[in-house]
Amino acid sequence: MRGPDHQTGHLGGYMNPEAMVPRNHPLRAIRPLVNAALDRLSPDFDQIYSPIGRPSIAPEQLLRALLLQAFFTIRSERQLIEQLTYNILFRWFVGMSIEMPVWDVTVFTKNRDRLLEGDIAYRFLRAILTDPQVGRLLSNDHFSVDGTLIEAWASMKSFRPKDGSGEPPSPGRNGERDFHGEKRSNETHASTTDPDARLYKKAEGQASKLCHMAHVMIENRQCLVVDTRTTLATGTAEREAALAMIGAIPGQHRITVGADKAYDPVDFVADMRDLRATAHVTQNDKGRRSAIDGRTTRHAGYQVSLRVRKRIEEAFGWMKVIGGQRKTRYRGTALVGWMFTLSAAAYDLIRLAKLLGAVA
């Protein structure tokens, strides 16, 4: 049963928690955006939760708590629950009264997993962007795409042959494992800890790691994240995810999409044109001809797209360093992607608090 989202107004019967949060605190500008988005998601919550039974953690409070985890770089849900025990600012943002007991961390995790069923993280991101005061800030014509690697919560020792052969690690908590002379690939090996993780490196000279691949699309006016995808780490995943995100853009008008040289293959550019998108990709003329020519590069907008495209790294940087997405704490592409999308929503909220304040 869906729990109630209700906050008692007074602290211990004498003080209102609203009065304890500074008027200029950044969370004050973020909370109305979050609450408005959660109100739009209320019908989706009703579909996930039963109308009868024992009340669970209110999904609104659960999502606000997870946003705090991203905002303040809290490294685990156990530490998040500990912070909620005594941090009045956190309690105010989540919507908990001072008398309300804090949830057990196991109950919190189980309720978080329930929200996977309705793809709530993606719907939450969309609910933020459909806010009337946010929509007027966004570009509907110019976008950029890129992908990044998220290191999996799995060690290289877990990357074992699929047929069950191979020498196991030596006994002990962190037993040694000799990889010398052993050829390992995704075709013959898989992680026993996270089967969705793939051995991959994004550039020559870099070490291969077990990872997932995350993809982002931003609009080029304010560089806010408007779509995300998370896939297995493969050589074609970036372009496949980009086509999926471009195809999901509403409307039938022509758009431009900026990208780096990894998106320069002829078939990808052709598929972009079929989607009424002009590929403003960096020309990869090393050893072959680029898929685009002077008909595209001669326009001033092409150079603008190449400059703005680099700002997508700001989103990746925030989500990895602040949002905790450099090395995920979760297993499985579905859960890793859910948390990555929620981190993207947190990034947008941080940006929107400043943008809307500047407009006002």
mmCIF file of C-alpha atoms in Angstrom:
data_model
loop_
_atom_site.group_PDB
_atom_site.id
_atom_site.type_symbol
_atom_site.label_atom_id
_atom_site.label_comp_id
_atom_site.label_asym_id
_atom_site.label_seq_id
_atom_site.Cartn_x
_atom_site.Cartn_y
_atom_site.Cartn_z
ATOM 1 C CA MET A 1 0.000 0.000 0.000
ATOM 2 C CA ARG A 2 1.245 3.495 -0.873
ATOM 3 C CA GLY A 3 2.279 5.406 2.248
ATOM 4 C CA PRO A 4 1.074 8.970 2.933
ATOM 5 C CA ASP A 5 3.269 11.971 2.128
ATOM 6 C CA HIS A 6 2.442 14.285 5.021
ATOM 7 C CA GLN A 7 4.749 16.411 7.140
ATOM 8 C CA THR A 8 3.887 17.636 10.640
ATOM 9 C CA GLY A 9 4.299 21.379 10.783
ATOM 10 C CA HIS A 10 5.981 21.851 14.161
ATOM 11 C CA LEU A 11 9.238 20.602 15.638
ATOM 12 C CA GLY A 12 8.538 19.079 19.025
ATOM 13 C CA GLY A 13 5.363 21.150 19.215
ATOM 14 C CA TYR A 14 7.284 24.444 19.568
ATOM 15 C CA MET A 15 9.289 25.186 16.400
ATOM 16 C CA ASN A 16 8.407 24.928 12.733
ATOM 17 C CA PRO A 17 11.174 23.120 10.759
ATOM 18 C CA GLU A 18 10.514 25.582 7.932
ATOM 19 C CA ALA A 19 11.979 28.306 10.132
ATOM 20 C CA MET A 20 15.212 26.356 10.679
ATOM 21 C CA VAL A 21 16.186 26.271 6.984
ATOM 22 C CA PRO A 22 17.915 29.485 5.794
ATOM 23 C CA ARG A 23 15.879 31.502 3.310
ATOM 24 C CA ASN A 24 18.728 31.536 0.804
ATOM 25 C CA HIS A 25 19.508 27.813 1.007
ATOM 26 C CA PRO A 26 19.767 26.227 -2.492
ATOM 27 C CA LEU A 27 17.355 23.431 -1.550
ATOM 28 C CA ARG A 28 14.571 25.999 -1.156
ATOM 29 C CA ALA A 29 14.667 26.699 -4.899
ATOM 30 C CA ILE A 30 14.874 22.997 -5.759
ATOM 31 C CA ARG A 31 12.088 21.643 -3.536
ATOM 32 C CA PRO A 32 9.149 23.349 -5.368
ATOM 33 C CA LEU A 33 10.389 21.906 -8.682
ATOM 34 C CA VAL A 34 10.641 18.450 -7.113
ATOM 35 C CA ASN A 35 7.197 18.659 -5.507
ATOM 36 C CA ALA A 36 5.571 19.810 -8.751
ATOM 37 C CA ALA A 37 7.152 16.918 -10.649
ATOM 38 C CA LEU A 38 6.053 14.436 -7.968
ATOM 39 C CA ASP A 39 2.481 15.734 -8.174
ATOM 40 C CA ARG A 40 2.496 14.931 -11.899
ATOM 41 C CA LEU A 41 3.726 11.429 -11.082
ATOM 42 C CA SER A 42 0.955 10.698 -8.572
ATOM 43 C CA PRO A 43 -1.139 8.668 -11.107
ATOM 44 C CA ASP A 44 1.948 6.565 -11.887
ATOM 45 C CA PHE A 45 2.466 5.868 -8.190
ATOM 46 C CA ASP A 46 -1.168 4.775 -7.864
ATOM 47 C CA GLN A 47 -0.604 2.146 -10.562
ATOM 48 C CA ILE A 48 2.420 0.684 -8.747
ATOM 49 C CA TYR A 49 0.988 0.527 -5.218
ATOM 50 C CA SER A 50 -1.984 -1.457 -3.969
ATOM 51 C CA PRO A 51 -4.988 0.467 -2.565
ATOM 52 C CA ILE A 52 -5.095 -1.851 0.454
ATOM 53 C CA GLY A 53 -2.568 -3.297 2.851
ATOM 54 C CA ARG A 54 0.119 -1.931 5.170
ATOM 55 C CA PRO A 55 1.383 1.559 4.212
ATOM 56 C CA SER A 56 4.919 1.593 2.836
ATOM 57 C CA ILE A 57 7.406 4.424 2.505
ATOM 58 C CA ALA A 58 5.768 7.219 0.543
ATOM 59 C CA PRO A 59 7.333 7.191 -2.942
ATOM 60 C CA GLU A 60 7.578 10.987 -2.849
ATOM 61 C CA GLN A 61 9.690 10.830 0.298
ATOM 62 C CA LEU A 62 11.798 8.003 -1.087
ATOM 63 C CA LEU A 63 12.634 9.944 -4.261
ATOM 64 C CA ARG A 64 13.435 13.114 -2.312
ATOM 65 C CA ALA A 65 15.814 11.083 -0.123
ATOM 66 C CA LEU A 66 17.552 9.604 -3.172
ATOM 67 C CA LEU A 67 17.964 13.100 -4.612
ATOM 68 C CA LEU A 68 19.691 14.149 -1.392
ATOM 69 C CA GLN A 69 22.048 11.211 -1.811
ATOM 70 C CA ALA A 70 23.057 12.610 -5.215
ATOM 71 C CA PHE A 71 23.176 16.274 -4.123
ATOM 72 C CA PHE A 72 25.449 15.641 -1.139
ATOM 73 C CA THR A 73 27.527 12.703 -2.487
ATOM 74 C CA ILE A 74 26.356 10.299 0.211
ATOM 75 C CA ARG A 75 28.161 7.084 -0.586
ATOM 76 C CA SER A 76 25.558 4.550 0.580
ATOM 77 C CA GLU A 77 21.901 4.219 1.457
ATOM 78 C CA ARG A 78 22.892 3.117 4.947
ATOM 79 C CA GLN A 79 24.700 6.426 5.458
ATOM 80 C CA LEU A 80 21.724 8.269 3.971
ATOM 81 C CA ILE A 81 19.406 6.715 6.564
ATOM 82 C CA GLU A 82 21.869 7.665 9.285
ATOM 83 C CA GLN A 83 21.866 11.281 8.085
ATOM 84 C CA LEU A 84 18.068 11.361 8.126
ATOM 85 C CA THR A 85 18.179 10.393 11.800
ATOM 86 C CA TYR A 86 19.658 13.712 12.940
ATOM 87 C CA ASN A 87 19.915 16.099 9.955
ATOM 88 C CA ILE A 88 16.969 18.525 10.190
ATOM 89 C CA LEU A 89 17.676 19.973 6.733
ATOM 90 C CA PHE A 90 17.376 16.504 5.213
ATOM 91 C CA ARG A 91 14.193 15.786 7.143
ATOM 92 C CA TRP A 92 12.664 19.067 5.956
ATOM 93 C CA PHE A 93 13.506 18.339 2.304
ATOM 94 C CA VAL A 94 12.243 14.744 2.437
ATOM 95 C CA GLY A 95 9.037 15.766 4.259
ATOM 96 C CA MET A 96 9.617 14.019 7.598
ATOM 97 C CA SER A 97 8.624 15.466 10.936
ATOM 98 C CA ILE A 98 11.136 15.434 13.773
ATOM 99 C CA GLU A 99 9.047 12.811 15.599
ATOM 100 C CA MET A 100 8.827 10.470 12.608
ATOM 101 C CA PRO A 101 11.003 7.357 13.009
ATOM 102 C CA VAL A 102 13.570 6.765 10.302
ATOM 103 C CA TRP A 103 13.080 3.778 8.024
ATOM 104 C CA ASP A 104 15.137 0.618 8.229
ATOM 105 C CA VAL A 105 17.711 0.587 5.427
ATOM 106 C CA THR A 106 16.538 -2.828 4.180
ATOM 107 C CA VAL A 107 12.949 -1.582 3.935
ATOM 108 C CA PHE A 108 14.192 1.531 2.145
ATOM 109 C CA THR A 109 16.074 -0.569 -0.443
ATOM 110 C CA LYS A 110 13.099 -2.849 -1.085
ATOM 111 C CA ASN A 111 10.796 0.111 -1.626
ATOM 112 C CA ARG A 112 13.314 1.723 -3.962
ATOM 113 C CA ASP A 113 13.387 -1.446 -6.048
ATOM 114 C CA ARG A 114 9.587 -1.272 -6.322
ATOM 115 C CA LEU A 115 9.914 1.987 -8.286
ATOM 116 C CA LEU A 116 11.855 0.132 -10.977
ATOM 117 C CA GLU A 117 8.581 -1.414 -12.156
ATOM 118 C CA GLY A 118 7.192 1.862 -13.465
ATOM 119 C CA ASP A 119 10.475 3.326 -14.740
ATOM 120 C CA ILE A 120 9.846 6.142 -12.282
ATOM 121 C CA ALA A 121 13.323 7.716 -12.615
ATOM 122 C CA TYR A 122 12.786 8.401 -16.341
ATOM 123 C CA ARG A 123 9.242 9.648 -15.753
ATOM 124 C CA PHE A 124 10.543 11.915 -12.994
ATOM 125 C CA LEU A 125 13.121 13.411 -15.371
ATOM 126 C CA ARG A 126 10.390 14.036 -17.952
ATOM 127 C CA ALA A 127 8.091 15.533 -15.301
ATOM 128 C CA ILE A 128 10.759 18.087 -14.409
ATOM 129 C CA LEU A 129 11.232 19.098 -18.052
ATOM 130 C CA THR A 130 7.497 19.477 -18.692
ATOM 131 C CA ASP A 131 7.161 22.106 -15.980
ATOM 132 C CA PRO A 132 5.872 25.278 -17.714
ATOM 133 C CA GLN A 133 8.645 27.485 -16.330
ATOM 134 C CA VAL A 134 11.255 24.927 -17.412
ATOM 135 C CA GLY A 135 9.871 24.206 -20.879
ATOM 136 C CA ARG A 136 10.364 27.776 -22.053
ATOM 137 C CA LEU A 137 14.089 27.510 -21.303
ATOM 138 C CA LEU A 138 14.674 24.470 -23.519
ATOM 139 C CA SER A 139 15.599 24.222 -27.178
ATOM 140 C CA ASN A 140 13.402 22.045 -29.397
ATOM 141 C CA ASP A 141 15.706 22.178 -32.417
ATOM 142 C CA HIS A 142 19.311 21.606 -31.343
ATOM 143 C CA PHE A 143 20.667 18.688 -29.300
ATOM 144 C CA SER A 144 23.899 16.851 -28.492
ATOM 145 C CA VAL A 145 24.569 13.207 -27.621
ATOM 146 C CA ASP A 146 27.442 11.310 -26.067
ATOM 147 C CA GLY A 147 28.202 8.193 -24.047
ATOM 148 C CA THR A 148 30.373 7.345 -21.069
ATOM 149 C CA LEU A 149 31.457 4.304 -19.097
ATOM 150 C CA ILE A 150 30.241 3.497 -15.585
ATOM 151 C CA GLU A 151 32.578 1.166 -13.769
ATOM 152 C CA ALA A 152 30.696 -1.915 -12.586
ATOM 153 C CA TRP A 153 30.463 -3.124 -8.990
ATOM 154 C CA ALA A 154 32.461 -6.227 -9.872
ATOM 155 C CA SER A 155 36.132 -7.099 -9.666
ATOM 156 C CA MET A 156 38.247 -8.536 -12.445
ATOM 157 C CA LYS A 157 38.548 -11.704 -10.374
ATOM 158 C CA SER A 158 34.849 -12.315 -10.967
ATOM 159 C CA PHE A 159 35.393 -12.359 -14.758
ATOM 160 C CA ARG A 160 35.437 -16.130 -15.164
ATOM 161 C CA PRO A 161 35.067 -18.508 -18.154
ATOM 162 C CA LYS A 162 31.429 -19.177 -19.018
ATOM 163 C CA ASP A 163 32.054 -22.933 -19.255
ATOM 164 C CA GLY A 164 33.109 -23.095 -15.611
ATOM 165 C CA SER A 165 36.769 -23.807 -16.315
ATOM 166 C CA GLY A 166 39.645 -21.701 -15.081
ATOM 167 C CA GLU A 167 41.516 -21.505 -11.836
ATOM 168 C CA PRO A 168 39.485 -20.000 -8.975
ATOM 169 C CA PRO A 169 40.993 -17.326 -6.703
ATOM 170 C CA SER A 170 43.032 -18.587 -3.787
ATOM 171 C CA PRO A 171 41.223 -18.876 -0.418
ATOM 172 C CA GLY A 172 40.775 -15.841 1.742
ATOM 173 C CA ARG A 173 38.885 -12.569 1.751
ATOM 174 C CA ASN A 174 40.874 -11.171 -1.169
ATOM 175 C CA GLY A 175 42.489 -14.236 -2.688
ATOM 176 C CA GLU A 176 45.032 -13.880 -5.466
ATOM 177 C CA ARG A 177 44.203 -14.749 -9.070
ATOM 178 C CA ASP A 178 46.867 -15.221 -11.766
ATOM 179 C CA PHE A 179 45.701 -13.955 -15.192
ATOM 180 C CA HIS A 180 49.026 -14.315 -17.032
ATOM 181 C CA GLY A 181 48.741 -16.188 -20.314
ATOM 182 C CA GLU A 182 44.942 -16.292 -20.165
ATOM 183 C CA LYS A 183 42.973 -14.775 -23.052
ATOM 184 C CA ARG A 184 39.758 -13.201 -21.844
ATOM 185 C CA SER A 185 36.916 -11.721 -23.842
ATOM 186 C CA ASN A 186 33.207 -11.042 -23.482
ATOM 187 C CA GLU A 187 32.462 -13.975 -25.781
ATOM 188 C CA THR A 188 34.122 -16.545 -23.523
ATOM 189 C CA HIS A 189 34.002 -14.909 -20.073
ATOM 190 C CA ALA A 190 31.392 -13.251 -17.853
ATOM 191 C CA SER A 191 31.350 -11.708 -14.409
ATOM 192 C CA THR A 192 29.894 -13.936 -11.722
ATOM 193 C CA THR A 193 29.043 -10.824 -9.679
ATOM 194 C CA ASP A 194 27.343 -8.707 -12.356
ATOM 195 C CA PRO A 195 26.582 -10.697 -15.535
ATOM 196 C CA ASP A 196 25.533 -7.503 -17.365
ATOM 197 C CA ALA A 197 28.986 -5.945 -16.959
ATOM 198 C CA ARG A 198 31.241 -6.079 -20.022
ATOM 199 C CA LEU A 199 35.015 -5.848 -20.381
ATOM 200 C CA TYR A 200 35.545 -2.650 -22.356
ATOM 201 C CA LYS A 201 37.882 0.270 -22.960
ATOM 202 C CA LYS A 202 36.793 3.451 -24.680
ATOM 203 C CA ALA A 203 40.139 4.526 -26.148
ATOM 204 C CA GLU A 204 43.461 3.059 -27.167
ATOM 205 C CA GLY A 205 46.044 2.918 -24.415
ATOM 206 C CA GLN A 206 43.463 2.739 -21.634
ATOM 207 C CA ALA A 207 42.953 -0.247 -19.367
ATOM 208 C CA SER A 208 39.959 -2.501 -19.985
ATOM 209 C CA LYS A 209 37.439 -2.527 -17.144
ATOM 210 C CA LEU A 210 34.174 -4.232 -16.314
ATOM 211 C CA CYS A 211 31.601 -1.552 -16.934
ATOM 212 C CA HIS A 212 28.202 -0.459 -18.190
ATOM 213 C CA MET A 213 27.687 2.227 -20.824
ATOM 214 C CA ALA A 214 25.499 5.265 -20.143
ATOM 215 C CA HIS A 215 24.234 7.692 -22.780
ATOM 216 C CA VAL A 216 22.929 11.242 -22.478
ATOM 217 C CA MET A 217 21.204 13.727 -24.754
ATOM 218 C CA ILE A 218 21.209 17.442 -23.881
ATOM 219 C CA GLU A 219 19.450 20.370 -25.491
ATOM 220 C CA ASN A 220 21.881 23.011 -26.694
ATOM 221 C CA ARG A 221 20.309 26.179 -25.238
ATOM 222 C CA GLN A 222 20.794 25.550 -21.506
ATOM 223 C CA CYS A 223 22.583 22.186 -21.816
ATOM 224 C CA LEU A 224 20.069 20.366 -19.634
ATOM 225 C CA VAL A 225 19.814 16.589 -19.845
ATOM 226 C CA VAL A 226 16.610 15.660 -21.697
ATOM 227 C CA ASP A 227 17.084 11.904 -22.162
ATOM 228 C CA THR A 228 19.258 9.042 -20.946
ATOM 229 C CA ARG A 229 19.873 5.409 -21.813
ATOM 230 C CA THR A 230 21.985 2.692 -20.187
ATOM 231 C CA THR A 231 23.182 -0.306 -22.208
ATOM 232 C CA LEU A 232 25.711 -3.079 -22.299
ATOM 233 C CA ALA A 233 29.172 -1.773 -23.161
ATOM 234 C CA THR A 234 29.666 -2.597 -26.854
ATOM 235 C CA GLY A 235 31.283 -0.877 -29.804
ATOM 236 C CA THR A 236 27.944 0.082 -31.359
ATOM 237 C CA ALA A 237 26.005 0.947 -28.198
ATOM 238 C CA GLU A 238 26.649 4.692 -28.407
ATOM 239 C CA ARG A 239 25.180 5.046 -31.884
ATOM 240 C CA GLU A 240 22.262 2.695 -31.182
ATOM 241 C CA ALA A 241 21.336 4.595 -28.020
ATOM 242 C CA ALA A 242 21.675 7.926 -29.844
ATOM 243 C CA LEU A 243 19.225 6.804 -32.531
ATOM 244 C CA ALA A 244 16.775 5.648 -29.863
ATOM 245 C CA MET A 245 16.945 9.007 -28.059
ATOM 246 C CA ILE A 246 16.661 11.021 -31.279
ATOM 247 C CA GLY A 247 13.694 8.929 -32.391
ATOM 248 C CA ALA A 248 11.940 9.717 -29.090
ATOM 249 C CA ILE A 249 12.082 13.497 -29.616
ATOM 250 C CA PRO A 250 8.482 14.711 -30.077
ATOM 251 C CA GLY A 251 7.470 16.524 -33.257
ATOM 252 C CA GLN A 252 8.202 16.129 -36.951
ATOM 253 C CA HIS A 253 10.417 19.198 -37.479
ATOM 254 C CA ARG A 254 14.054 19.032 -38.549
ATOM 255 C CA ILE A 255 16.654 19.154 -35.782
ATOM 256 C CA THR A 256 20.440 19.157 -35.448
ATOM 257 C CA VAL A 257 22.398 16.736 -33.274
ATOM 258 C CA GLY A 258 26.006 17.369 -32.264
ATOM 259 C CA ALA A 259 28.341 14.477 -31.473
ATOM 260 C CA ASP A 260 32.008 13.488 -31.459
ATOM 261 C CA LYS A 261 33.863 11.543 -34.136
ATOM 262 C CA ALA A 262 32.643 8.172 -32.820
ATOM 263 C CA TYR A 263 29.289 9.028 -34.438
ATOM 264 C CA ASP A 264 30.738 9.663 -37.929
ATOM 265 C CA PRO A 265 30.070 6.280 -39.664
ATOM 266 C CA VAL A 266 28.089 6.529 -42.897
ATOM 267 C CA ASP A 267 25.223 4.288 -41.766
ATOM 268 C CA PHE A 268 24.659 6.305 -38.585
ATOM 269 C CA VAL A 269 24.560 9.616 -40.446
ATOM 270 C CA ALA A 270 22.116 8.076 -42.951
ATOM 271 C CA ASP A 271 19.884 6.826 -40.139
ATOM 272 C CA MET A 272 19.957 10.313 -38.620
ATOM 273 C CA ARG A 273 18.711 11.805 -41.874
ATOM 274 C CA ASP A 274 15.863 9.304 -41.927
ATOM 275 C CA LEU A 275 14.855 10.687 -38.514
ATOM 276 C CA ARG A 276 14.907 14.257 -39.918
ATOM 277 C CA ALA A 277 18.066 15.053 -37.948
ATOM 278 C CA THR A 278 21.142 16.777 -39.358
ATOM 279 C CA ALA A 279 24.315 15.174 -38.010
ATOM 280 C CA HIS A 280 26.683 17.841 -36.688
ATOM 281 C CA VAL A 281 29.397 15.306 -35.864
ATOM 282 C CA THR A 282 33.107 15.860 -35.634
ATOM 283 C CA GLN A 283 34.710 14.663 -38.862
ATOM 284 C CA ASN A 284 36.697 11.472 -38.402
ATOM 285 C CA ASP A 285 38.945 11.702 -41.451
ATOM 286 C CA LYS A 286 41.741 9.602 -39.996
ATOM 287 C CA GLY A 287 42.429 6.925 -42.604
ATOM 288 C CA ARG A 288 39.039 7.289 -44.333
ATOM 289 C CA ARG A 289 36.525 9.810 -45.632
ATOM 290 C CA SER A 290 34.114 11.458 -43.257
ATOM 291 C CA ALA A 291 30.410 10.723 -43.604
ATOM 292 C CA ILE A 292 29.660 14.480 -43.788
ATOM 293 C CA ASP A 293 31.090 17.040 -46.201
ATOM 294 C CA GLY A 294 31.002 20.728 -46.984
ATOM 295 C CA ARG A 295 27.225 20.726 -47.384
ATOM 296 C CA THR A 296 27.080 20.398 -43.605
ATOM 297 C CA THR A 297 30.349 21.911 -42.386
ATOM 298 C CA ARG A 298 29.982 25.186 -44.335
ATOM 299 C CA HIS A 299 27.122 26.360 -42.123
ATOM 300 C CA ALA A 300 27.868 28.490 -39.065
ATOM 301 C CA GLY A 301 25.516 26.322 -37.025
ATOM 302 C CA TYR A 302 27.842 23.361 -37.472
ATOM 303 C CA GLN A 303 30.665 25.144 -35.646
ATOM 304 C CA VAL A 304 28.272 26.229 -32.913
ATOM 305 C CA SER A 305 27.135 22.622 -32.415
ATOM 306 C CA LEU A 306 30.751 21.431 -32.093
ATOM 307 C CA ARG A 307 31.419 24.027 -29.377
ATOM 308 C CA VAL A 308 28.240 23.384 -27.413
ATOM 309 C CA ARG A 309 28.615 19.601 -27.720
ATOM 310 C CA LYS A 310 31.558 19.658 -25.323
ATOM 311 C CA ARG A 311 29.311 20.904 -22.517
ATOM 312 C CA ILE A 312 27.817 17.452 -22.261
ATOM 313 C CA GLU A 313 31.020 16.581 -20.390
ATOM 314 C CA GLU A 314 29.886 18.944 -17.628
ATOM 315 C CA ALA A 315 26.871 16.713 -17.044
ATOM 316 C CA PHE A 316 29.020 13.580 -17.040
ATOM 317 C CA GLY A 317 31.506 15.233 -14.684
ATOM 318 C CA TRP A 318 28.833 16.236 -12.158
ATOM 319 C CA MET A 319 27.069 12.878 -12.256
ATOM 320 C CA LYS A 320 30.328 10.974 -11.770
ATOM 321 C CA VAL A 321 32.089 13.160 -9.194
ATOM 322 C CA ILE A 322 29.102 14.526 -7.212
ATOM 323 C CA GLY A 323 26.313 12.115 -8.142
ATOM 324 C CA GLY A 324 28.396 9.012 -7.400
ATOM 325 C CA GLN A 325 28.132 7.470 -10.882
ATOM 326 C CA ARG A 326 31.840 6.995 -11.623
ATOM 327 C CA LYS A 327 31.709 3.540 -10.037
ATOM 328 C CA THR A 328 28.210 2.275 -9.494
ATOM 329 C CA ARG A 329 27.116 0.633 -6.248
ATOM 330 C CA TYR A 330 24.431 -1.393 -8.014
ATOM 331 C CA ARG A 331 24.330 -4.475 -10.204
ATOM 332 C CA GLY A 332 22.432 -5.141 -13.392
ATOM 333 C CA THR A 333 21.862 -2.762 -16.294
ATOM 334 C CA ALA A 334 18.279 -1.965 -15.241
ATOM 335 C CA LEU A 335 19.170 -0.772 -11.736
ATOM 336 C CA VAL A 336 22.387 0.959 -12.847
ATOM 337 C CA GLY A 337 20.394 2.799 -15.517
ATOM 338 C CA TRP A 338 17.648 3.756 -13.049
ATOM 339 C CA MET A 339 20.130 5.387 -10.706
ATOM 340 C CA PHE A 340 21.988 7.065 -13.586
ATOM 341 C CA THR A 341 18.745 8.634 -14.812
ATOM 342 C CA LEU A 342 17.885 9.853 -11.306
ATOM 343 C CA SER A 343 21.358 11.373 -11.091
ATOM 344 C CA ALA A 344 20.707 13.157 -14.400
ATOM 345 C CA ALA A 345 17.482 14.553 -12.932
ATOM 346 C CA ALA A 346 19.446 15.769 -9.890
ATOM 347 C CA TYR A 347 21.918 17.503 -12.217
ATOM 348 C CA ASP A 348 19.075 19.272 -14.027
ATOM 349 C CA LEU A 349 17.575 20.412 -10.722
ATOM 350 C CA ILE A 350 20.887 21.936 -9.621
ATOM 351 C CA ARG A 351 21.122 23.807 -12.932
ATOM 352 C CA LEU A 352 17.468 24.859 -12.940
ATOM 353 C CA ALA A 353 17.674 26.376 -9.466
ATOM 354 C CA LYS A 354 20.300 28.774 -10.809
ATOM 355 C CA LEU A 355 18.688 29.341 -14.197
ATOM 356 C CA LEU A 356 15.241 30.119 -12.839
ATOM 357 C CA GLY A 357 16.758 32.352 -10.175
ATOM 358 C CA ALA A 358 18.617 34.320 -12.846
ATOM 359 C CA VAL A 359 15.445 34.666 -14.928
ATOM 360 C CA ALA A 360 13.467 35.893 -11.921
#
